[in-house]
Coordinates of C-alpha atoms in Angstrom, one line a residue:
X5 CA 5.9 -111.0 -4.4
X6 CA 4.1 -108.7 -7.0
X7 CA 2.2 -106.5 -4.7
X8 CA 4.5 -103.5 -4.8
X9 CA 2.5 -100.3 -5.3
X10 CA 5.1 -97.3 -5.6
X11 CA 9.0 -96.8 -6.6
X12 CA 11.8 -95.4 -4.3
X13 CA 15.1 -94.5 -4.0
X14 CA 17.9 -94.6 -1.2
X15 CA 18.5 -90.7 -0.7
X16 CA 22.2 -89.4 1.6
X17 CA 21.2 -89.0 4.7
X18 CA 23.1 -88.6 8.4
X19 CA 20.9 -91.7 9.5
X20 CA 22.0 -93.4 6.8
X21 CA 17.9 -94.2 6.6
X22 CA 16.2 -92.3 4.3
X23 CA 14.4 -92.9 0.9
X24 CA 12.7 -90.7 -1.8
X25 CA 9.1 -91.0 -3.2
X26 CA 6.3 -89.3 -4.4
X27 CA 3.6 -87.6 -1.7
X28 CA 0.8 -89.7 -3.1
X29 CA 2.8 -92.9 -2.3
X30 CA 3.3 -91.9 1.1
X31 CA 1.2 -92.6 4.3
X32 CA 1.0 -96.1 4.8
X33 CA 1.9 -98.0 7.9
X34 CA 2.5 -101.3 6.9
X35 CA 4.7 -100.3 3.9
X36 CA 8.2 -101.9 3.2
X37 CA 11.3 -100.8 1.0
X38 CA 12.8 -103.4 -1.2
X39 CA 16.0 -102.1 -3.0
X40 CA 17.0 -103.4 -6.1
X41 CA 13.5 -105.8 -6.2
X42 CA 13.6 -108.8 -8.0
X43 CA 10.0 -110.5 -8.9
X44 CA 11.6 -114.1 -8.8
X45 CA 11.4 -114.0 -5.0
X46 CA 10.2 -113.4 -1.7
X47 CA 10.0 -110.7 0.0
X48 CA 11.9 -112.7 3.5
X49 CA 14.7 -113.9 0.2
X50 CA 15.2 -110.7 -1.5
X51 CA 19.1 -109.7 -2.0
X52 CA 19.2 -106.8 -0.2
X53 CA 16.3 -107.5 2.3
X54 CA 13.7 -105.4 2.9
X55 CA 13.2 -102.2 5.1
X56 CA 10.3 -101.2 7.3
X57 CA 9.1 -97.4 6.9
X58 CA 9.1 -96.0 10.3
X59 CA 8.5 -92.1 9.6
X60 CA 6.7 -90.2 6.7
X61 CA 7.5 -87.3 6.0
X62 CA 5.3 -85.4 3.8
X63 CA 4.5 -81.1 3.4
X64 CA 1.0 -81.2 4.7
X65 CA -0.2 -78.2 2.2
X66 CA 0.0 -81.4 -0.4
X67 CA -3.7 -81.4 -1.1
X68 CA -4.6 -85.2 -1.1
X69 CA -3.5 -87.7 -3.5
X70 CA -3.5 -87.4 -7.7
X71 CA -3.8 -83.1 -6.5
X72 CA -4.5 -81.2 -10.0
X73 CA -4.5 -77.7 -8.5
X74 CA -0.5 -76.1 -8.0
X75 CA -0.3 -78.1 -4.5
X76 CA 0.7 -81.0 -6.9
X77 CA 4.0 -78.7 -6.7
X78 CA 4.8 -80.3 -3.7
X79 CA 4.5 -84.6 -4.4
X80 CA 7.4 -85.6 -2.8
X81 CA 8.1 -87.2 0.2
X82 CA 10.9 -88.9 2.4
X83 CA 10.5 -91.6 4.5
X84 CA 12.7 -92.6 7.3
X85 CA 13.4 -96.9 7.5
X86 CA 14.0 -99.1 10.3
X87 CA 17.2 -101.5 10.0
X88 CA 16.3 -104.6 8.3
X89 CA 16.2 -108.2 10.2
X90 CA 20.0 -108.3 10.2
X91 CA 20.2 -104.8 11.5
X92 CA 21.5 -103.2 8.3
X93 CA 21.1 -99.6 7.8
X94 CA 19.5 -99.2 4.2
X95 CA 22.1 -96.7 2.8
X96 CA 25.2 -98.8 4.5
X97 CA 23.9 -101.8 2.2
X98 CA 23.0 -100.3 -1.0
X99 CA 24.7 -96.9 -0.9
X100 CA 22.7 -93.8 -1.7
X101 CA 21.9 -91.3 -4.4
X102 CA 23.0 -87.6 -3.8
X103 CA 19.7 -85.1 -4.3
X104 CA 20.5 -81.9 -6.5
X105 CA 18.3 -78.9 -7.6
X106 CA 16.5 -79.1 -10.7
X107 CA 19.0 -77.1 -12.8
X108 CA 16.0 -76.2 -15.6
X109 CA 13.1 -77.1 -17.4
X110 CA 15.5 -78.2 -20.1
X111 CA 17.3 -81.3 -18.7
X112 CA 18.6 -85.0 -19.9
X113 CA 17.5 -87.2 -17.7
X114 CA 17.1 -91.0 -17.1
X115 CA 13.9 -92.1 -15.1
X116 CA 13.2 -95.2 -13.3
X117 CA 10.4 -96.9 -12.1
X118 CA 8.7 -100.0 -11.2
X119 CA 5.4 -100.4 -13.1
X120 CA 2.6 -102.5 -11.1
X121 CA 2.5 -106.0 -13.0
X122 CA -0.9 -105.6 -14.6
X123 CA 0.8 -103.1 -16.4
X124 CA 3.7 -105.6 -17.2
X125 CA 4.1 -109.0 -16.9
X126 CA 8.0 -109.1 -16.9
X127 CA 7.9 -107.3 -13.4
X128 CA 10.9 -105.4 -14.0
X129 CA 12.1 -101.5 -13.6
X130 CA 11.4 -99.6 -16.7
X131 CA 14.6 -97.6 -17.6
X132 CA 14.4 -94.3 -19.9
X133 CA 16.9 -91.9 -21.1
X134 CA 14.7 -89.0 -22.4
X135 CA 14.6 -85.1 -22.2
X136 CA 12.4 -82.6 -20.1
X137 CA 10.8 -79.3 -21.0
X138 CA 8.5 -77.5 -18.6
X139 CA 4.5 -78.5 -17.8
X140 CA 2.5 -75.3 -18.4
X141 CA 1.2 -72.8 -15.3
X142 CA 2.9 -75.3 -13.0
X143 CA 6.4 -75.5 -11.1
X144 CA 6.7 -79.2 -13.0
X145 CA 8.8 -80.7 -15.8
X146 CA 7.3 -83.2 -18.0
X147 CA 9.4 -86.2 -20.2
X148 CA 8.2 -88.5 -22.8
X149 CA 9.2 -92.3 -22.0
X150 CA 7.0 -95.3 -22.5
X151 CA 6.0 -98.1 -19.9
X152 CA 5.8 -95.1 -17.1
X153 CA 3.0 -97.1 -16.2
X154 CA 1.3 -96.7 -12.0
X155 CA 3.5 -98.0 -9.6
X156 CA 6.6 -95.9 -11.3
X157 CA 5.5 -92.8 -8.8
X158 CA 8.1 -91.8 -6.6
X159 CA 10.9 -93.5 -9.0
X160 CA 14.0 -91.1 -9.7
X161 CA 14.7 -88.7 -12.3
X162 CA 18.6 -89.1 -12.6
X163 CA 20.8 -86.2 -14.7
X164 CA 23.7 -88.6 -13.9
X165 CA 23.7 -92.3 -12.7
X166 CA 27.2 -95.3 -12.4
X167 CA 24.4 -98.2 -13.0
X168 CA 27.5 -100.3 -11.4
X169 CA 26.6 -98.6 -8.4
X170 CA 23.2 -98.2 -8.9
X171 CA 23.7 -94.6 -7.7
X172 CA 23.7 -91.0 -8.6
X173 CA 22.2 -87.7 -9.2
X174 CA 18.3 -86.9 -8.7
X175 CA 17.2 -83.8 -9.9
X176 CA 13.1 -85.0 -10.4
X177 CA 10.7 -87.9 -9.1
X178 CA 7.4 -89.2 -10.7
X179 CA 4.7 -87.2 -9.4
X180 CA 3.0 -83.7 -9.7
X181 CA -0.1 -83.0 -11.6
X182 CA -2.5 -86.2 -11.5
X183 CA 0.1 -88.0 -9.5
X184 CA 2.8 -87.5 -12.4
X185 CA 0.4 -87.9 -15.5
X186 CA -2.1 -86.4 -18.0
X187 CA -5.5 -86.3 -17.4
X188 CA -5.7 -89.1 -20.0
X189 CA -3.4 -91.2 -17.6
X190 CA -1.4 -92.4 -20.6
X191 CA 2.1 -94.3 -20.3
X192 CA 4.3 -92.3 -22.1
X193 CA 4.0 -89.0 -20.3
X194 CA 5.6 -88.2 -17.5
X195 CA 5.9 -85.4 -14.9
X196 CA 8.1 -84.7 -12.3
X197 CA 7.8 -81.5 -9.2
X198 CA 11.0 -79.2 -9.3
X199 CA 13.0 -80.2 -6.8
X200 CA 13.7 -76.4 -5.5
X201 CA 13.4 -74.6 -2.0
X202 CA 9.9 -76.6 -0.9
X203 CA 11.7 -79.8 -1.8
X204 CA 14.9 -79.5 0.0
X205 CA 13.3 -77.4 2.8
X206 CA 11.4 -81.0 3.3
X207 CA 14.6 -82.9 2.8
X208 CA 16.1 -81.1 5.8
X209 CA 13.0 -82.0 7.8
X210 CA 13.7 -85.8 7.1
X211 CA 17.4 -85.6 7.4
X212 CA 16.9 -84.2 11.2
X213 CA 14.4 -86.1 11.7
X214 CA 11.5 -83.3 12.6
X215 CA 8.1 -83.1 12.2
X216 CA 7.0 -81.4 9.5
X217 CA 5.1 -78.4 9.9
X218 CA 4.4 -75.4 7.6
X219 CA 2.2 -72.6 8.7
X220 CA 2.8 -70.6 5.6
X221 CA 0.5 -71.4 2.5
X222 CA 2.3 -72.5 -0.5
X223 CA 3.5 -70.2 -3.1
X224 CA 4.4 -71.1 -6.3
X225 CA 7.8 -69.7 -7.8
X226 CA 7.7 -67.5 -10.6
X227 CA 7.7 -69.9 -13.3
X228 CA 10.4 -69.8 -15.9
X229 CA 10.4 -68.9 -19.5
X230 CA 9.9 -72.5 -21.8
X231 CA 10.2 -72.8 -25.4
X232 CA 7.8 -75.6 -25.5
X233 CA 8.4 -79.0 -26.5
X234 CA 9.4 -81.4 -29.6
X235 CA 5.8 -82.0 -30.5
X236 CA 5.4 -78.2 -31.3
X237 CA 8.9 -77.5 -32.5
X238 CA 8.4 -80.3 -35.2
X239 CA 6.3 -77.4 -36.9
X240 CA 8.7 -74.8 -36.9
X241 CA 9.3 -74.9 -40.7
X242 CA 11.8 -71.9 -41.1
X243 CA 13.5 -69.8 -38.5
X244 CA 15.6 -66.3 -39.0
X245 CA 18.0 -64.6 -36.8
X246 CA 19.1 -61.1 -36.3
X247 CA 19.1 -57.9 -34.1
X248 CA 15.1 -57.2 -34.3
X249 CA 14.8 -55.4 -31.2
X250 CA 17.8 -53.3 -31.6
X251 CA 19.4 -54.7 -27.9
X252 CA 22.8 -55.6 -29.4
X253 CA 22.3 -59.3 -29.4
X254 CA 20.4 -61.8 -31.7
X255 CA 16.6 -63.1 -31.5
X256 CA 15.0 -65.8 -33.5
X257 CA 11.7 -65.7 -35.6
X258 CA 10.2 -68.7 -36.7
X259 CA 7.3 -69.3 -39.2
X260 CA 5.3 -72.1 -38.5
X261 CA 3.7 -74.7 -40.6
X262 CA 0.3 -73.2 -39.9
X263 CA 1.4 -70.0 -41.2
X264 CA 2.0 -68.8 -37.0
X265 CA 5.0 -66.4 -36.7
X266 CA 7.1 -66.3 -33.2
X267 CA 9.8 -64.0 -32.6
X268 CA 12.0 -64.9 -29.5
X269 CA 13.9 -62.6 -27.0
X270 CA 17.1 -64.2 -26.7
X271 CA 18.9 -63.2 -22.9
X272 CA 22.2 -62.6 -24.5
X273 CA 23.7 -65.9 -22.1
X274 CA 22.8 -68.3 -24.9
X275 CA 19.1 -69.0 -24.0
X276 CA 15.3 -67.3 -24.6
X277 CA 13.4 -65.2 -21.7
X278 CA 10.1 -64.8 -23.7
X279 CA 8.1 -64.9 -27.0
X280 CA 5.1 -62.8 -28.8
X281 CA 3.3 -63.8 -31.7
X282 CA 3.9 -61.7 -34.5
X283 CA 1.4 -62.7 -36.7
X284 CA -1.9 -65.8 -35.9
X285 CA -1.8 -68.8 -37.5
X286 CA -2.8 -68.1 -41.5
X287 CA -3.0 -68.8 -44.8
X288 CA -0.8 -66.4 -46.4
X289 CA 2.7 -67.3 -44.4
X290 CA 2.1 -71.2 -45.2
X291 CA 3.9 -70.0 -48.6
X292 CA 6.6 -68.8 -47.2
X293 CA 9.5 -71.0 -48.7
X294 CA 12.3 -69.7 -47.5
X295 CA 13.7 -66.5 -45.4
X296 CA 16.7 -64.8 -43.9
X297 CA 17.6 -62.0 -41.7
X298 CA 19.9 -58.8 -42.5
X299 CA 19.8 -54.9 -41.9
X300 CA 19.0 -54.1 -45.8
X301 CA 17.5 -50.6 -44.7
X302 CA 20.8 -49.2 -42.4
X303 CA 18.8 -48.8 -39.2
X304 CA 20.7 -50.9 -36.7
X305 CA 17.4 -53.1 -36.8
X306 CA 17.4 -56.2 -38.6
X307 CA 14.7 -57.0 -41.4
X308 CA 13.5 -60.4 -43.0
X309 CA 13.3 -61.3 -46.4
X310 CA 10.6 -63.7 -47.5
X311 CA 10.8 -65.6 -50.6
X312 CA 7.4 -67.0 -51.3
X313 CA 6.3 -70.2 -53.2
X314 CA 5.3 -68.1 -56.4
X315 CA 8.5 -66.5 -56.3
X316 CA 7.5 -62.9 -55.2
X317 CA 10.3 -62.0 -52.8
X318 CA 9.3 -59.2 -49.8
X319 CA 11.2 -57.5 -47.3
X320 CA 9.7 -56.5 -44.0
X321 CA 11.5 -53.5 -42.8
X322 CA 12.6 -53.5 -38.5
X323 CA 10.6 -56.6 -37.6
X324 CA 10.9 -55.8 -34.1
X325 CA 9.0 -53.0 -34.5
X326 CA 7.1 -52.8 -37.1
X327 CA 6.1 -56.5 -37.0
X328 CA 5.1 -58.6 -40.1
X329 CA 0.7 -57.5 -40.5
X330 CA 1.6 -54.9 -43.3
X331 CA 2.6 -55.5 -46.7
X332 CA 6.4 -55.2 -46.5
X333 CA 8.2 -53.6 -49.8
X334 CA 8.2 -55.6 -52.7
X335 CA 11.8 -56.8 -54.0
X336 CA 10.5 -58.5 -57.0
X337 CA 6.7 -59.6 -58.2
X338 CA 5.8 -62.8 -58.7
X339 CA 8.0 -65.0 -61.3
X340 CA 9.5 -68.5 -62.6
X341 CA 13.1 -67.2 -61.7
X342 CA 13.0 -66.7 -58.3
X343 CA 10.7 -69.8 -57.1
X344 CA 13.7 -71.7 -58.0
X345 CA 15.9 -70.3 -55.3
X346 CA 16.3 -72.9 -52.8
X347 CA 18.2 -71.6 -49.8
X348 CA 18.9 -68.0 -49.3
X349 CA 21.1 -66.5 -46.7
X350 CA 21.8 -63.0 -45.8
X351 CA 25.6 -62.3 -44.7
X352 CA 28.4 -59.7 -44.1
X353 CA 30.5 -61.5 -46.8
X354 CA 31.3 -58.1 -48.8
X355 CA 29.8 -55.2 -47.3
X356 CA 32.1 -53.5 -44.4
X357 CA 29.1 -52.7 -41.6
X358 CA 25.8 -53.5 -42.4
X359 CA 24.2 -57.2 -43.1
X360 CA 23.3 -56.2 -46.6
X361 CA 24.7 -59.2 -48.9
X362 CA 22.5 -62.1 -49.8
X363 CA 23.7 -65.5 -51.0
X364 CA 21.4 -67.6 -53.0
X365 CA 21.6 -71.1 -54.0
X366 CA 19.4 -72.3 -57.0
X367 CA 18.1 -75.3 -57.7
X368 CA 20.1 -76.1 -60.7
X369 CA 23.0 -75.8 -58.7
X370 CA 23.7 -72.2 -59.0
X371 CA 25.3 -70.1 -56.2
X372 CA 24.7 -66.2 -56.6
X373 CA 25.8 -63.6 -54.1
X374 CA 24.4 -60.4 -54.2
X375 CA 25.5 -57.1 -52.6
X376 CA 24.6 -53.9 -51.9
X377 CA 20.8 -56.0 -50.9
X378 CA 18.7 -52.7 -50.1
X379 CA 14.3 -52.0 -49.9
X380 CA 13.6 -52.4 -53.4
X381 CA 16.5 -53.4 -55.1
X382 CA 18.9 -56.8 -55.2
X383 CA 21.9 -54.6 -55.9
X384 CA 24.9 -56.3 -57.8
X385 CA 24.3 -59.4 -59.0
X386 CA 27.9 -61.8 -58.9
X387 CA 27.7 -65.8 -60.0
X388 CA 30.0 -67.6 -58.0
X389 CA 28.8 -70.9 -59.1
X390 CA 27.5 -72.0 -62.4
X391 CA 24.5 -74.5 -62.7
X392 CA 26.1 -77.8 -61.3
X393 CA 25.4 -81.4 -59.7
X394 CA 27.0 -81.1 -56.2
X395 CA 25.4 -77.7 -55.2
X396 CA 22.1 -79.7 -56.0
X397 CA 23.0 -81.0 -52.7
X398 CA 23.3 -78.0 -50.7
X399 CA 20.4 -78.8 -48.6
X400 CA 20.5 -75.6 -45.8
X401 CA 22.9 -72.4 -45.7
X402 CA 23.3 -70.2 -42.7
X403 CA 26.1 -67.7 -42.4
X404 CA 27.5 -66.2 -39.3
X405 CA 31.3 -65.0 -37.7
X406 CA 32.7 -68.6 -37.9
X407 CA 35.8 -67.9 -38.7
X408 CA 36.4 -64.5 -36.4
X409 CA 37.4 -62.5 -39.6
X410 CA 35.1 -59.1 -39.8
X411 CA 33.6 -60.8 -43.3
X412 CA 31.0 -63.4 -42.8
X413 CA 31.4 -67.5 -43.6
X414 CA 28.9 -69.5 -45.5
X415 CA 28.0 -72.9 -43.3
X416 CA 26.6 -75.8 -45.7
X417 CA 25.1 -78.9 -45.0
X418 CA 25.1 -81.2 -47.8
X419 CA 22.1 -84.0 -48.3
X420 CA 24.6 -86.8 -46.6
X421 CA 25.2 -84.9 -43.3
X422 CA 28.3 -83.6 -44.3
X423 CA 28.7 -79.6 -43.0
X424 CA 31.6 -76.9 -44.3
X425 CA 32.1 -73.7 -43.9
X426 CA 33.4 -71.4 -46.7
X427 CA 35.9 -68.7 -45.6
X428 CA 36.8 -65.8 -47.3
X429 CA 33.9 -65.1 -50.2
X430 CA 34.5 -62.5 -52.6
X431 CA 32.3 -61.3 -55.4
X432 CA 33.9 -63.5 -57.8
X433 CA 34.7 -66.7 -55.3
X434 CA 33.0 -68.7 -52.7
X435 CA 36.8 -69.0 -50.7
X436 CA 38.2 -71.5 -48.7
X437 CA 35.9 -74.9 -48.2
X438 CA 36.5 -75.5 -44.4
X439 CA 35.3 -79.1 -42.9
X440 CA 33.2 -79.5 -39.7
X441 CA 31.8 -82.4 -39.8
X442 CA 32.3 -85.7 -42.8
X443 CA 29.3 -87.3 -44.3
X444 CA 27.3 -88.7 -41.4
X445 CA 23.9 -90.8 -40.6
X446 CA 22.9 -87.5 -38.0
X447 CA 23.2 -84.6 -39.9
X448 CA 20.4 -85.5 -42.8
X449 CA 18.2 -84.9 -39.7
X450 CA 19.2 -81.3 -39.5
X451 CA 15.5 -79.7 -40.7
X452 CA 16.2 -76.4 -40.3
X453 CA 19.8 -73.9 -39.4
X454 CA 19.8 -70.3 -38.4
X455 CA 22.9 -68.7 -36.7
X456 CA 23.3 -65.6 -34.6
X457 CA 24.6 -63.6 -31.6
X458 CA 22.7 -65.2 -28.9
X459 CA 26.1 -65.2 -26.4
X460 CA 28.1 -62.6 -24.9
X461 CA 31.1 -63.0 -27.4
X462 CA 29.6 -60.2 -29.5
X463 CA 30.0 -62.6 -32.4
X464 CA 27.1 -64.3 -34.7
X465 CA 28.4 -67.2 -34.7
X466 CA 25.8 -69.2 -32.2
X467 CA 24.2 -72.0 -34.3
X468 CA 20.7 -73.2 -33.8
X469 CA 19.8 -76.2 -35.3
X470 CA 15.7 -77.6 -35.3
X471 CA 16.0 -81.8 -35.8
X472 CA 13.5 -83.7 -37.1
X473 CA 12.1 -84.8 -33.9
X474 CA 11.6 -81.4 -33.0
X475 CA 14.9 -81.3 -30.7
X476 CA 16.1 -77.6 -30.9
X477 CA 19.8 -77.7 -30.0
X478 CA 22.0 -74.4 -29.9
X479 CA 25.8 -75.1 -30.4
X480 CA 27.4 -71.5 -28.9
X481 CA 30.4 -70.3 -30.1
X482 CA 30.7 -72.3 -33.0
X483 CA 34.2 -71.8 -34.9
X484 CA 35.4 -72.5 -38.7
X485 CA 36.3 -76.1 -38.0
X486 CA 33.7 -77.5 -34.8
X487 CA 31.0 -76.8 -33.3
X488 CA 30.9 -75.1 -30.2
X489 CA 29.4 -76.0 -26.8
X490 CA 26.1 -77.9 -27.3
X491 CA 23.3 -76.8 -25.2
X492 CA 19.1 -78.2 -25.0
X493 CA 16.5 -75.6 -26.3
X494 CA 14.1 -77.7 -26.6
X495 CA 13.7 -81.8 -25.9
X496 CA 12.7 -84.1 -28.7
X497 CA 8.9 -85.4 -29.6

């Protein structure tokens, strides 16, 4: 029995009756359900039987099969099964999975499907823990997982499953644009409708068991804000955070490895609600090596410092409102000395109101913190660190509130994943050396740290960290000691 052409799943229902699929799976009256399939037998032998579908329901404004246009919204469908031979009811034999809105674009998910055996010869369900982010201009999500191969349409997008059970929560189904792929029709990506209003408007349909009928067109939802994907945020080379817009909270600029710069609006709740391009991809900001963020010019408006690969150092003055196409004010021409400062990070670790003190770590080993950072001028130079092998290996600084003391704390991660803090700098000491995390096989993967003030504590102290898969993870409320709450910006490659 290899002729199966479409995945399923058992859905709760008061008829204990009902399964979920994809719209361009429905329609067919001769089709059967076979929970739990197994290719070593027959359909009249299978464990669990097999169930005739009885009723379709489908929303009619679904265009016809594969739709491209925004009716592809709407590929999902229920059906309603008879009892098998015995007289079993479906969901009384192999329980059912409870149905939940799609919480977000950004969701972990494990998706399960039964690829059509010319696509593979073992005949089995594919299954695939992955990561969605939103599919452009349409109410979708999309997933990378390989072997989502046709005949996985329909299959269930779980945010939480008991595989002992073989149940749990749906939040997405294969389906949507080109029937749940890319124009390219390639295995490894995957779409999925929202399950939102349209979806469980149709759910009630089924679960009463009415015909379906909608007279009003279909209007897509305002589509939410999306930061993209992996494959893009693998490029986002450096990133700086800071008050840019003046709105009491952080945002988040990013250079990108095509010389691109992004600034995003953060919504104060820990996520982003938009973006603009400050500058077009370009030569010139490819050789940017390293920046940070602080309010050097005392107008409540934070300003970034470049440090570029000849060693000329710039500082752009009120991003948010000036933007980055002007020539900034020079902080020190091109020279030898300063193309030899790895990291730099800008901090509150001397100066009482203003971000105005920058730390720098050189690549001999050297840590230098500099106050009283202003347009034009480094200020007071202090060594707080001779040349030396261990800060060699002080591969990414960030700074932020860690601690909850009104002077700032120095967060280092080290070249074998281990991450400190340092609590209470002075001008002549880098303080306290706090642990968060011991030398570990994840952390190397940490490509680039910013922190800020993207939550409602008032506090920078929100850390963003951009993995080497792309993965853009935001740990809120992070303290001296752990990390805070870990939250999904942006799925991995």
């Amino acid at each position: 029995m290899r002729a199966h052409s479409c995945s399923a799943s058992v859905v709760d229902s008061p008829g204990h009756n009902l399964i979920l699929t994809a719209a361009h799976c429905s329609g067919g009256h001769h089709s059967v359900f076979v929970p739990n399939y197994d290719n070593s037998k027959t359909l009249g032998t299978q464990h669990y039987g097999f169930f005739r579908i009885d009723t379709w329901f489908t929303d009619p404004r679904y265009d016809h099969a594969n739709a491209k246009d925004r009716s592809s919204d709407l590929d999902f469908s229920f059906a309603a099964l008879a009892n098998s031979s015995s007289g079993e009811k479906v969901q009384n034999v192999v329980g059912a999975n409870r149905l939940l809105r799609t919480p977000s674009f950004n969701n972990d998910v494990t998706m399960v499907g039964y690829p059509k055996k010319e696509h593979d010869s073992a005949d089995r369900a594919v299954r695939c823990p992955t990561q969605t982010w939103a599919l452009p201009n349409l109410y979708q999500i999309q997933a990378i997982c390989h072997g989502m191969y046709g005949g996985t349409s329909g299959g269930p997008w779980f945010s939480k499953v008991d595989w002992a059970t073989g149940t749990g929560d749906i939040i997405g189904n294969v389906g949507g644009y080109n029937g749940g792929g890319n124009d390219a029709n390639v295995d490894w990506l995957t779409y999925s409708p929202v399950h939102g209003d349209q979806f469980f408007r149709l759910y009630d349909d089924a679960k009463d068991n009415r015909a379906v009928k909608r007279s009003d067109p279909y209007v897509e939802p305002p589509l939410p804000y999306s930061m993209g994907g992996g494959q893009t945020w693998q490029h986002a080379s450096l990133m700086a955070s800071g008050d840019f817009n003046g709105e009491g909270h952080s945002d988040m600029l990013v250079v990108w490895s095509d010389g691109e710069v992004t600034l995003y609006d953060s919504d104060g709740n820990g996520g982003f609600d938009s973006e603009r391009q400050l500058l077009p991809k370009n030569a010139t900001w490819k050789n940017a090596k390293t920046i940070t963020a602080g309010d050097f010019t005392g107008s409540n408006k934070f300003d970034l410092m470049v440090r570029w690969v000849d060693g000329e150092v710039t500082l752009y003055g009120d991003v948010g409102t000036k933007g980055l196409d002007w020539v900034g004010t020079q902080m020190i021409k091109p020279n030898k000395t300063w193309e030899n400062a790895t990291q730099i990070a800008a901090g509150r670790f001397n100066a009482a109101k203003y971000v105005t003190d920058l730390m720098v770590r050189w690549v001999d080993g050297e840590v230098t913190l500099y106050t009283e950072v202003s347009a034009g001028t480094f200020g007071k130079e202090h060594q707080l660190k001779k040349p030396n092998k261990t800060w060699k290996d002080a591969t990414l600084l960030t700074a932020g509130e860690y601690s909850g003391n009104q002077k700032w704390d120095l967060m280092v991660r080290w070249t074998d994943g281990e991450l400190d803090n340092y609590v209470g700098i002075t001008i002549s000491d880098l303080g306290k050396e706090q642990r968060l995390l011991n030398p570990n096989k994840l952390w190397p993967h940490d490509t680039v740290m910013t922190t800020g003030d993207f939550t409602s504590n008032d506090r920078t102290d929100d850390l963003v960290i951009r993995w080497s898969d792309g993965e853009t993870t935001l740990y809120s409320d992070t303290r001296v000691d752990h990390l805070g709450s870990e939250h999904n910006l942006v799925p991995q490659a």
